[in-house]
């Protein structure tokens, strides 16, 4: 059995960058917002899974992250099932950008579900699509091997996701991917994780903005209360971002944390990523 130190060393070697593109099979053609390195990471994470619990994909869009996890799982010899969560709705602009060869819908808020079902058809027997607001979803399906978070676009949602899904992560084994971790308009992610530093060890920064963590202790109710970010004042949020910058010294440069602090200062009280981004665009 691998120790935490073994797993830290394994991720430090960044084995996913050596994955052959051909290994992804049909997954390579599923539209995705993931960077090329993230795509290889997701496949590799599926392939290296160590238990038979669930793999959870929070924020699936067109199914790109799920497809890459599934292509890896298909080679893993494990029975893990993927649970993908999203509203499965999209704007026309995103549709045109990520699915340019598909007929453009007439209006925004277009239904993505039929397309996602088609994209994930090669693995239909091992994926479940959970349609709707993740804020209304509960997790009761047992241990989670890999949890990918790409939907904590506001501080309240970050608290909800942590409360529902983090307690199912298995110490010494489960991997958490915080997809947007270093995004300047989502500073609550590092503010949350730094207060969970007894439960998670950072494993890798995967460009552009993702961080991968190993679960090392159970995420208890008390830990979740201490890590809450929904009600933080701007001052407390900034102080947690500074703590996170120190925590990640040696793995992540200071610049992304500095940009987060600038964003908080420029947008007092704003706790939704799209609002910070809009305000920035106007400014
Ligand atoms: C950046 S995209 C995900 C990209 C995807 N992982 C990929 O591989 O291309 C974020 C997704 O999160 C979803 N999302 C954000 N907030 C959500 C919520 N509260 N409930 C359900 N889905 C949500 C959006 O609909 C969007 O598809």
mmCIF file of C-alpha atoms and ligand atoms in Angstrom:
data_model
loop_
_atom_site.group_PDB
_atom_site.id
_atom_site.type_symbol
_atom_site.label_atom_id
_atom_site.label_comp_id
_atom_site.label_asym_id
_atom_site.label_seq_id
_atom_site.Cartn_x
_atom_site.Cartn_y
_atom_site.Cartn_z
ATOM 1 C CA UNK A 1 0.000 0.000 0.000
ATOM 2 C CA UNK A 2 1.273 3.489 -0.907
ATOM 3 C CA UNK A 3 2.014 5.904 1.922
ATOM 4 C CA UNK A 4 1.160 9.596 1.619
ATOM 5 C CA UNK A 5 4.874 10.240 0.986
ATOM 6 C CA UNK A 6 4.809 7.685 -1.876
ATOM 7 C CA UNK A 7 1.822 9.463 -3.423
ATOM 8 C CA UNK A 8 3.451 12.887 -3.071
ATOM 9 C CA UNK A 9 6.526 11.503 -4.900
ATOM 10 C CA UNK A 10 4.340 9.853 -7.549
ATOM 11 C CA UNK A 11 2.584 13.134 -8.378
ATOM 12 C CA UNK A 12 5.837 15.101 -8.235
ATOM 13 C CA UNK A 13 6.989 12.924 -11.166
ATOM 14 C CA UNK A 14 4.001 14.220 -13.214
ATOM 15 C CA UNK A 15 3.449 10.873 -14.975
ATOM 16 C CA UNK A 16 0.342 12.187 -16.759
ATOM 17 C CA UNK A 17 2.410 14.290 -19.151
ATOM 18 C CA UNK A 18 3.768 11.022 -20.632
ATOM 19 C CA UNK A 19 0.276 9.661 -21.427
ATOM 20 C CA UNK A 20 -0.017 8.986 -25.164
ATOM 21 C CA UNK A 21 -2.823 10.978 -26.766
ATOM 22 C CA UNK A 22 -3.996 7.754 -28.460
ATOM 23 C CA UNK A 23 -4.740 6.229 -25.021
ATOM 24 C CA UNK A 24 -7.646 8.647 -24.653
ATOM 25 C CA UNK A 25 -9.442 7.028 -27.603
ATOM 26 C CA UNK A 26 -12.857 8.617 -28.309
ATOM 27 C CA UNK A 27 -12.476 10.827 -25.207
ATOM 28 C CA UNK A 28 -9.951 12.954 -27.080
ATOM 29 C CA UNK A 29 -12.751 14.150 -29.377
ATOM 30 C CA UNK A 30 -15.191 15.232 -26.655
ATOM 31 C CA UNK A 31 -15.243 19.046 -26.433
ATOM 32 C CA UNK A 32 -13.738 20.374 -23.215
ATOM 33 C CA UNK A 33 -12.652 23.523 -21.442
ATOM 34 C CA UNK A 34 -9.727 21.604 -19.877
ATOM 35 C CA UNK A 35 -6.183 22.562 -20.880
ATOM 36 C CA UNK A 36 -4.154 19.898 -22.750
ATOM 37 C CA UNK A 37 -2.238 18.971 -19.581
ATOM 38 C CA UNK A 38 -5.446 18.758 -17.531
ATOM 39 C CA UNK A 39 -6.908 16.404 -20.140
ATOM 40 C CA UNK A 40 -3.978 14.015 -19.694
ATOM 41 C CA UNK A 41 -4.206 14.364 -15.905
ATOM 42 C CA UNK A 42 -7.893 13.378 -15.868
ATOM 43 C CA UNK A 43 -7.234 10.293 -17.996
ATOM 44 C CA UNK A 44 -4.283 9.322 -15.798
ATOM 45 C CA UNK A 45 -6.306 9.851 -12.617
ATOM 46 C CA UNK A 46 -8.972 7.502 -13.968
ATOM 47 C CA UNK A 47 -6.331 4.919 -14.803
ATOM 48 C CA UNK A 48 -4.521 5.058 -11.425
ATOM 49 C CA UNK A 49 -7.652 4.823 -9.266
ATOM 50 C CA UNK A 50 -6.982 2.579 -6.256
ATOM 51 C CA UNK A 51 -10.414 1.651 -4.903
ATOM 52 C CA UNK A 52 -13.879 0.815 -6.220
ATOM 53 C CA UNK A 53 -15.720 3.890 -4.926
ATOM 54 C CA UNK A 54 -17.230 6.606 -7.100
ATOM 55 C CA UNK A 55 -15.606 9.199 -9.318
ATOM 56 C CA UNK A 56 -17.424 12.544 -9.123
ATOM 57 C CA UNK A 57 -17.268 15.280 -11.758
ATOM 58 C CA UNK A 58 -18.825 18.538 -10.522
ATOM 59 C CA UNK A 59 -19.307 20.825 -13.540
ATOM 60 C CA UNK A 60 -19.349 18.638 -16.626
ATOM 61 C CA UNK A 61 -20.354 21.085 -19.407
ATOM 62 C CA UNK A 62 -20.237 19.001 -22.648
ATOM 63 C CA UNK A 63 -18.819 15.931 -20.888
ATOM 64 C CA UNK A 64 -15.128 16.577 -21.555
ATOM 65 C CA UNK A 65 -13.823 15.972 -18.035
ATOM 66 C CA UNK A 66 -16.064 12.904 -17.596
ATOM 67 C CA UNK A 67 -14.930 11.422 -20.920
ATOM 68 C CA UNK A 68 -11.269 11.696 -19.976
ATOM 69 C CA UNK A 69 -11.860 10.191 -16.527
ATOM 70 C CA UNK A 70 -13.906 7.396 -18.129
ATOM 71 C CA UNK A 71 -11.267 6.618 -20.761
ATOM 72 C CA UNK A 72 -8.752 6.167 -17.946
ATOM 73 C CA UNK A 73 -11.131 4.126 -15.805
ATOM 74 C CA UNK A 74 -11.729 1.792 -18.738
ATOM 75 C CA UNK A 75 -8.022 0.864 -18.498
ATOM 76 C CA UNK A 76 -7.925 0.719 -14.693
ATOM 77 C CA UNK A 77 -9.442 -2.704 -14.084
ATOM 78 C CA UNK A 78 -11.595 -1.113 -11.343
ATOM 79 C CA UNK A 79 -15.381 -0.950 -11.201
ATOM 80 C CA UNK A 80 -15.692 2.771 -10.384
ATOM 81 C CA UNK A 81 -18.776 4.594 -11.661
ATOM 82 C CA UNK A 82 -18.625 8.247 -12.730
ATOM 83 C CA UNK A 83 -21.246 10.726 -11.471
ATOM 84 C CA UNK A 84 -21.307 13.924 -13.535
ATOM 85 C CA UNK A 85 -23.209 16.942 -12.270
ATOM 86 C CA UNK A 86 -24.277 20.015 -14.232
ATOM 87 C CA UNK A 87 -27.288 22.049 -15.252
ATOM 88 C CA UNK A 88 -26.377 20.912 -18.774
ATOM 89 C CA UNK A 89 -27.465 24.271 -20.215
ATOM 90 C CA UNK A 90 -25.287 26.600 -22.281
ATOM 91 C CA UNK A 91 -25.132 29.995 -23.930
ATOM 92 C CA UNK A 92 -24.915 30.215 -27.702
ATOM 93 C CA UNK A 93 -21.483 31.850 -27.402
ATOM 94 C CA UNK A 94 -20.008 28.884 -25.510
ATOM 95 C CA UNK A 95 -21.754 26.424 -27.823
ATOM 96 C CA UNK A 96 -20.210 28.155 -30.868
ATOM 97 C CA UNK A 97 -16.771 28.135 -29.219
ATOM 98 C CA UNK A 98 -16.667 24.538 -28.011
ATOM 99 C CA UNK A 99 -18.980 22.763 -30.466
ATOM 100 C CA UNK A 100 -18.501 24.718 -33.719
ATOM 101 C CA UNK A 101 -19.460 21.750 -35.895
ATOM 102 C CA UNK A 102 -22.867 21.272 -34.183
ATOM 103 C CA UNK A 103 -25.902 23.273 -35.432
ATOM 104 C CA UNK A 104 -26.098 26.451 -33.331
ATOM 105 C CA UNK A 105 -29.226 26.623 -31.145
ATOM 106 C CA UNK A 106 -31.661 29.524 -31.695
ATOM 107 C CA UNK A 107 -31.420 30.892 -28.165
ATOM 108 C CA UNK A 108 -29.262 30.971 -25.047
ATOM 109 C CA UNK A 109 -29.832 28.487 -22.211
ATOM 110 C CA UNK A 110 -29.758 25.671 -24.754
ATOM 111 C CA UNK A 111 -30.109 22.061 -23.593
ATOM 112 C CA UNK A 112 -26.741 20.258 -23.646
ATOM 113 C CA UNK A 113 -28.024 16.934 -22.357
ATOM 114 C CA UNK A 114 -28.602 15.140 -25.696
ATOM 115 C CA UNK A 115 -25.131 16.161 -26.832
ATOM 116 C CA UNK A 116 -23.519 15.016 -23.563
ATOM 117 C CA UNK A 117 -25.327 11.672 -23.777
ATOM 118 C CA UNK A 118 -23.938 11.253 -27.293
ATOM 119 C CA UNK A 119 -20.420 12.268 -26.197
ATOM 120 C CA UNK A 120 -20.417 9.772 -23.311
ATOM 121 C CA UNK A 121 -22.157 6.926 -25.184
ATOM 122 C CA UNK A 122 -18.979 4.752 -25.328
ATOM 123 C CA UNK A 123 -19.075 4.539 -21.502
ATOM 124 C CA UNK A 124 -22.866 4.812 -20.985
ATOM 125 C CA UNK A 125 -22.964 1.858 -18.581
ATOM 126 C CA UNK A 126 -20.581 3.466 -16.119
ATOM 127 C CA UNK A 127 -21.689 7.095 -15.995
ATOM 128 C CA UNK A 128 -24.723 8.772 -14.406
ATOM 129 C CA UNK A 129 -25.674 12.342 -15.311
ATOM 130 C CA UNK A 130 -27.188 14.370 -12.469
ATOM 131 C CA UNK A 131 -29.107 17.248 -14.046
ATOM 132 C CA UNK A 132 -29.813 20.500 -12.171
ATOM 133 C CA UNK A 133 -28.373 22.884 -9.602
ATOM 134 C CA UNK A 134 -25.515 21.280 -7.658
ATOM 135 C CA UNK A 135 -26.594 23.483 -4.744
ATOM 136 C CA UNK A 136 -29.654 21.254 -4.395
ATOM 137 C CA UNK A 137 -27.772 17.945 -4.659
ATOM 138 C CA UNK A 138 -26.833 15.615 -1.803
ATOM 139 C CA UNK A 139 -24.162 12.893 -1.828
ATOM 140 C CA UNK A 140 -25.200 9.607 -0.208
ATOM 141 C CA UNK A 141 -23.488 7.083 -2.497
ATOM 142 C CA UNK A 142 -20.466 6.132 -0.371
ATOM 143 C CA UNK A 143 -16.724 6.643 -0.770
ATOM 144 C CA UNK A 144 -15.382 8.902 -3.521
ATOM 145 C CA UNK A 145 -12.049 7.973 -5.148
ATOM 146 C CA UNK A 146 -11.623 11.082 -7.308
ATOM 147 C CA UNK A 147 -13.544 14.340 -6.897
ATOM 148 C CA UNK A 148 -13.193 17.005 -9.559
ATOM 149 C CA UNK A 149 -14.573 20.416 -8.586
ATOM 150 C CA UNK A 150 -15.243 22.790 -11.478
ATOM 151 C CA UNK A 151 -18.485 24.333 -10.229
ATOM 152 C CA UNK A 152 -17.646 26.230 -7.019
ATOM 153 C CA UNK A 153 -18.191 29.521 -8.798
ATOM 154 C CA UNK A 154 -19.385 31.253 -5.619
ATOM 155 C CA UNK A 155 -18.429 31.062 -1.945
ATOM 156 C CA UNK A 156 -21.783 29.567 -0.868
ATOM 157 C CA UNK A 157 -21.420 26.845 -3.509
ATOM 158 C CA UNK A 158 -17.869 26.123 -2.301
ATOM 159 C CA UNK A 159 -19.278 25.574 1.213
ATOM 160 C CA UNK A 160 -22.079 23.354 -0.108
ATOM 161 C CA UNK A 161 -19.739 21.209 -2.210
ATOM 162 C CA UNK A 162 -17.336 20.755 0.698
ATOM 163 C CA UNK A 163 -20.141 19.843 3.123
ATOM 164 C CA UNK A 164 -21.769 17.310 0.782
ATOM 165 C CA UNK A 165 -18.836 15.673 -0.985
ATOM 166 C CA UNK A 166 -15.609 16.102 1.043
ATOM 167 C CA UNK A 167 -16.678 13.789 3.919
ATOM 168 C CA UNK A 168 -16.854 10.917 1.383
ATOM 169 C CA UNK A 169 -13.141 11.272 0.511
ATOM 170 C CA UNK A 170 -11.025 8.430 1.867
ATOM 171 C CA UNK A 171 -7.837 9.379 3.792
ATOM 172 C CA UNK A 172 -4.646 8.052 2.242
ATOM 173 C CA UNK A 173 -6.351 7.375 -1.079
ATOM 174 C CA UNK A 174 -8.854 9.883 -2.486
ATOM 175 C CA UNK A 175 -7.773 12.613 -4.868
ATOM 176 C CA UNK A 176 -9.410 16.047 -5.020
ATOM 177 C CA UNK A 177 -8.924 18.231 -8.099
ATOM 178 C CA UNK A 178 -9.765 21.888 -7.565
ATOM 179 C CA UNK A 179 -10.006 22.887 -11.194
ATOM 180 C CA UNK A 180 -10.260 26.671 -10.721
ATOM 181 C CA UNK A 181 -8.036 26.915 -7.659
ATOM 182 C CA UNK A 182 -5.838 29.794 -8.824
ATOM 183 C CA UNK A 183 -8.529 31.744 -10.695
ATOM 184 C CA UNK A 184 -8.368 35.330 -9.513
ATOM 185 C CA UNK A 185 -12.178 35.573 -9.417
ATOM 186 C CA UNK A 186 -12.628 32.554 -7.109
ATOM 187 C CA UNK A 187 -10.472 33.408 -4.074
ATOM 188 C CA UNK A 188 -12.788 31.437 -1.741
ATOM 189 C CA UNK A 189 -11.309 28.143 -3.010
ATOM 190 C CA UNK A 190 -7.851 28.623 -1.524
ATOM 191 C CA UNK A 191 -9.424 30.345 1.515
ATOM 192 C CA UNK A 192 -11.436 27.168 2.129
ATOM 193 C CA UNK A 193 -8.655 24.663 1.450
ATOM 194 C CA UNK A 194 -6.066 26.378 3.645
ATOM 195 C CA UNK A 195 -8.342 25.813 6.644
ATOM 196 C CA UNK A 196 -8.621 22.146 5.621
ATOM 197 C CA UNK A 197 -4.848 21.749 5.502
ATOM 198 C CA UNK A 198 -4.942 19.017 8.171
ATOM 199 C CA UNK A 199 -7.154 16.975 5.808
ATOM 200 C CA UNK A 200 -5.419 17.552 2.453
ATOM 201 C CA UNK A 201 -1.852 17.609 1.127
ATOM 202 C CA UNK A 202 -1.200 19.554 -2.108
ATOM 203 C CA UNK A 203 0.194 17.195 -4.767
ATOM 204 C CA UNK A 204 0.577 19.232 -7.945
ATOM 205 C CA UNK A 205 -0.201 22.476 -9.706
ATOM 206 C CA UNK A 206 -1.531 21.629 -13.157
ATOM 207 C CA UNK A 207 -1.574 24.604 -15.511
ATOM 208 C CA UNK A 208 -3.243 26.781 -15.858
ATOM 209 C CA UNK A 209 -5.053 27.095 -12.559
ATOM 210 C CA UNK A 210 -5.752 23.615 -11.169
ATOM 211 C CA UNK A 211 -4.434 22.114 -7.944
ATOM 212 C CA UNK A 212 -4.523 18.433 -7.047
ATOM 213 C CA UNK A 213 -4.749 17.301 -3.411
ATOM 214 C CA UNK A 214 -4.477 14.005 -1.535
ATOM 215 C CA UNK A 215 -6.937 13.439 1.298
ATOM 216 C CA UNK A 216 -4.953 12.592 4.436
ATOM 217 C CA UNK A 217 -7.588 12.847 7.194
ATOM 218 C CA UNK A 218 -11.390 12.564 7.357
ATOM 219 C CA UNK A 219 -13.183 15.839 6.618
ATOM 220 C CA UNK A 220 -15.296 16.170 9.748
ATOM 221 C CA UNK A 221 -18.224 18.453 10.521
ATOM 222 C CA UNK A 222 -15.960 20.516 12.794
ATOM 223 C CA UNK A 223 -13.347 20.885 10.038
ATOM 224 C CA UNK A 224 -16.046 22.015 7.603
ATOM 225 C CA UNK A 225 -17.354 24.634 10.036
ATOM 226 C CA UNK A 226 -13.824 25.997 10.521
ATOM 227 C CA UNK A 227 -13.280 26.121 6.750
ATOM 228 C CA UNK A 228 -16.533 27.910 5.820
ATOM 229 C CA UNK A 229 -16.087 30.810 3.420
ATOM 230 C CA UNK A 230 -19.664 31.967 2.728
ATOM 231 C CA UNK A 231 -19.861 34.535 5.519
ATOM 232 C CA UNK A 232 -16.261 35.791 5.614
ATOM 233 C CA UNK A 233 -15.666 39.549 5.605
ATOM 234 C CA UNK A 234 -13.360 40.857 2.896
ATOM 235 C CA UNK A 235 -10.613 41.290 5.513
ATOM 236 C CA UNK A 236 -10.881 37.679 6.695
ATOM 237 C CA UNK A 237 -11.054 36.384 3.126
ATOM 238 C CA UNK A 238 -7.871 38.312 2.283
ATOM 239 C CA UNK A 239 -6.082 37.032 5.330
ATOM 240 C CA UNK A 240 -6.958 33.434 4.359
ATOM 241 C CA UNK A 241 -5.679 34.050 0.797
ATOM 242 C CA UNK A 242 -2.360 35.210 2.325
ATOM 243 C CA UNK A 243 -2.268 32.045 4.474
ATOM 244 C CA UNK A 244 -2.857 29.958 1.344
ATOM 245 C CA UNK A 245 -0.026 31.723 -0.500
ATOM 246 C CA UNK A 246 2.324 30.738 2.338
ATOM 247 C CA UNK A 247 0.950 27.168 2.397
ATOM 248 C CA UNK A 248 1.648 26.706 -1.322
ATOM 249 C CA UNK A 249 5.108 28.315 -1.264
ATOM 250 C CA UNK A 250 7.399 26.225 -3.481
ATOM 251 C CA UNK A 251 4.508 24.812 -5.551
ATOM 252 C CA UNK A 252 2.739 27.982 -6.690
ATOM 253 C CA UNK A 253 4.207 31.439 -7.244
ATOM 254 C CA UNK A 254 2.840 34.382 -5.250
ATOM 255 C CA UNK A 255 1.415 36.192 -8.308
ATOM 256 C CA UNK A 256 -1.998 34.426 -8.536
ATOM 257 C CA UNK A 257 -2.663 35.084 -4.840
ATOM 258 C CA UNK A 258 -1.687 38.729 -5.252
ATOM 259 C CA UNK A 259 -4.209 39.003 -8.109
ATOM 260 C CA UNK A 260 -6.900 37.440 -5.884
ATOM 261 C CA UNK A 261 -6.196 40.054 -3.195
ATOM 262 C CA UNK A 262 -6.471 42.815 -5.807
ATOM 263 C CA UNK A 263 -9.811 41.398 -6.949
ATOM 264 C CA UNK A 264 -11.225 41.315 -3.422
ATOM 265 C CA UNK A 265 -10.076 44.901 -2.810
ATOM 266 C CA UNK A 266 -11.576 46.049 -6.126
ATOM 267 C CA UNK A 267 -14.926 44.269 -5.554
ATOM 268 C CA UNK A 268 -15.927 44.518 -1.893
ATOM 269 C CA UNK A 269 -18.437 41.910 -0.777
ATOM 270 C CA UNK A 270 -18.600 40.163 -4.168
ATOM 271 C CA UNK A 271 -18.736 36.371 -3.747
ATOM 272 C CA UNK A 272 -19.702 35.160 -7.214
ATOM 273 C CA UNK A 273 -17.059 34.615 -9.882
ATOM 274 C CA UNK A 274 -19.152 35.948 -12.759
ATOM 275 C CA UNK A 275 -19.860 39.164 -10.825
ATOM 276 C CA UNK A 276 -16.159 39.725 -10.147
ATOM 277 C CA UNK A 277 -15.374 39.024 -13.783
ATOM 278 C CA UNK A 278 -18.072 41.437 -15.048
ATOM 279 C CA UNK A 279 -16.997 44.162 -12.667
ATOM 280 C CA UNK A 280 -13.406 43.678 -13.850
ATOM 281 C CA UNK A 281 -14.476 43.893 -17.504
ATOM 282 C CA UNK A 282 -16.369 47.158 -16.808
ATOM 283 C CA UNK A 283 -13.412 48.594 -14.850
HETATM 284 C C1 LIG B 1 -15.921 25.343 -16.591
HETATM 285 S S1 LIG B 1 -17.369 24.463 -16.905
HETATM 286 C C2 LIG B 1 -16.914 22.782 -16.790
HETATM 287 C C3 LIG B 1 -15.991 22.301 -17.856
HETATM 288 C C4 LIG B 1 -15.878 20.793 -17.942
HETATM 289 N N1 LIG B 1 -15.364 20.200 -16.717
HETATM 290 C C5 LIG B 1 -15.037 20.399 -19.129
HETATM 291 O O1 LIG B 1 -14.308 19.430 -19.056
HETATM 292 O O2 LIG B 1 -15.151 21.047 -20.173
HETATM 293 C C6 LIG B 1 -18.278 24.696 -15.448
HETATM 294 C C7 LIG B 1 -19.607 24.000 -15.468
HETATM 295 O O3 LIG B 1 -20.153 24.106 -14.155
HETATM 296 C C8 LIG B 1 -21.546 24.162 -14.290
HETATM 297 N N2 LIG B 1 -22.104 24.766 -13.078
HETATM 298 C C9 LIG B 1 -21.685 25.885 -12.439
HETATM 299 N N3 LIG B 1 -22.458 26.107 -11.362
HETATM 300 C C10 LIG B 1 -23.376 25.109 -11.324
HETATM 301 C C11 LIG B 1 -24.449 24.786 -10.459
HETATM 302 N N4 LIG B 1 -24.734 25.549 -9.394
HETATM 303 N N5 LIG B 1 -25.181 23.693 -10.715
HETATM 304 C C12 LIG B 1 -24.906 22.903 -11.792
HETATM 305 N N6 LIG B 1 -23.914 23.156 -12.645
HETATM 306 C C13 LIG B 1 -23.141 24.240 -12.427
HETATM 307 C C14 LIG B 1 -21.780 25.021 -15.531
HETATM 308 O O4 LIG B 1 -23.047 24.722 -16.080
HETATM 309 C C15 LIG B 1 -20.613 24.607 -16.428
HETATM 310 O O5 LIG B 1 -20.995 23.646 -17.370
#
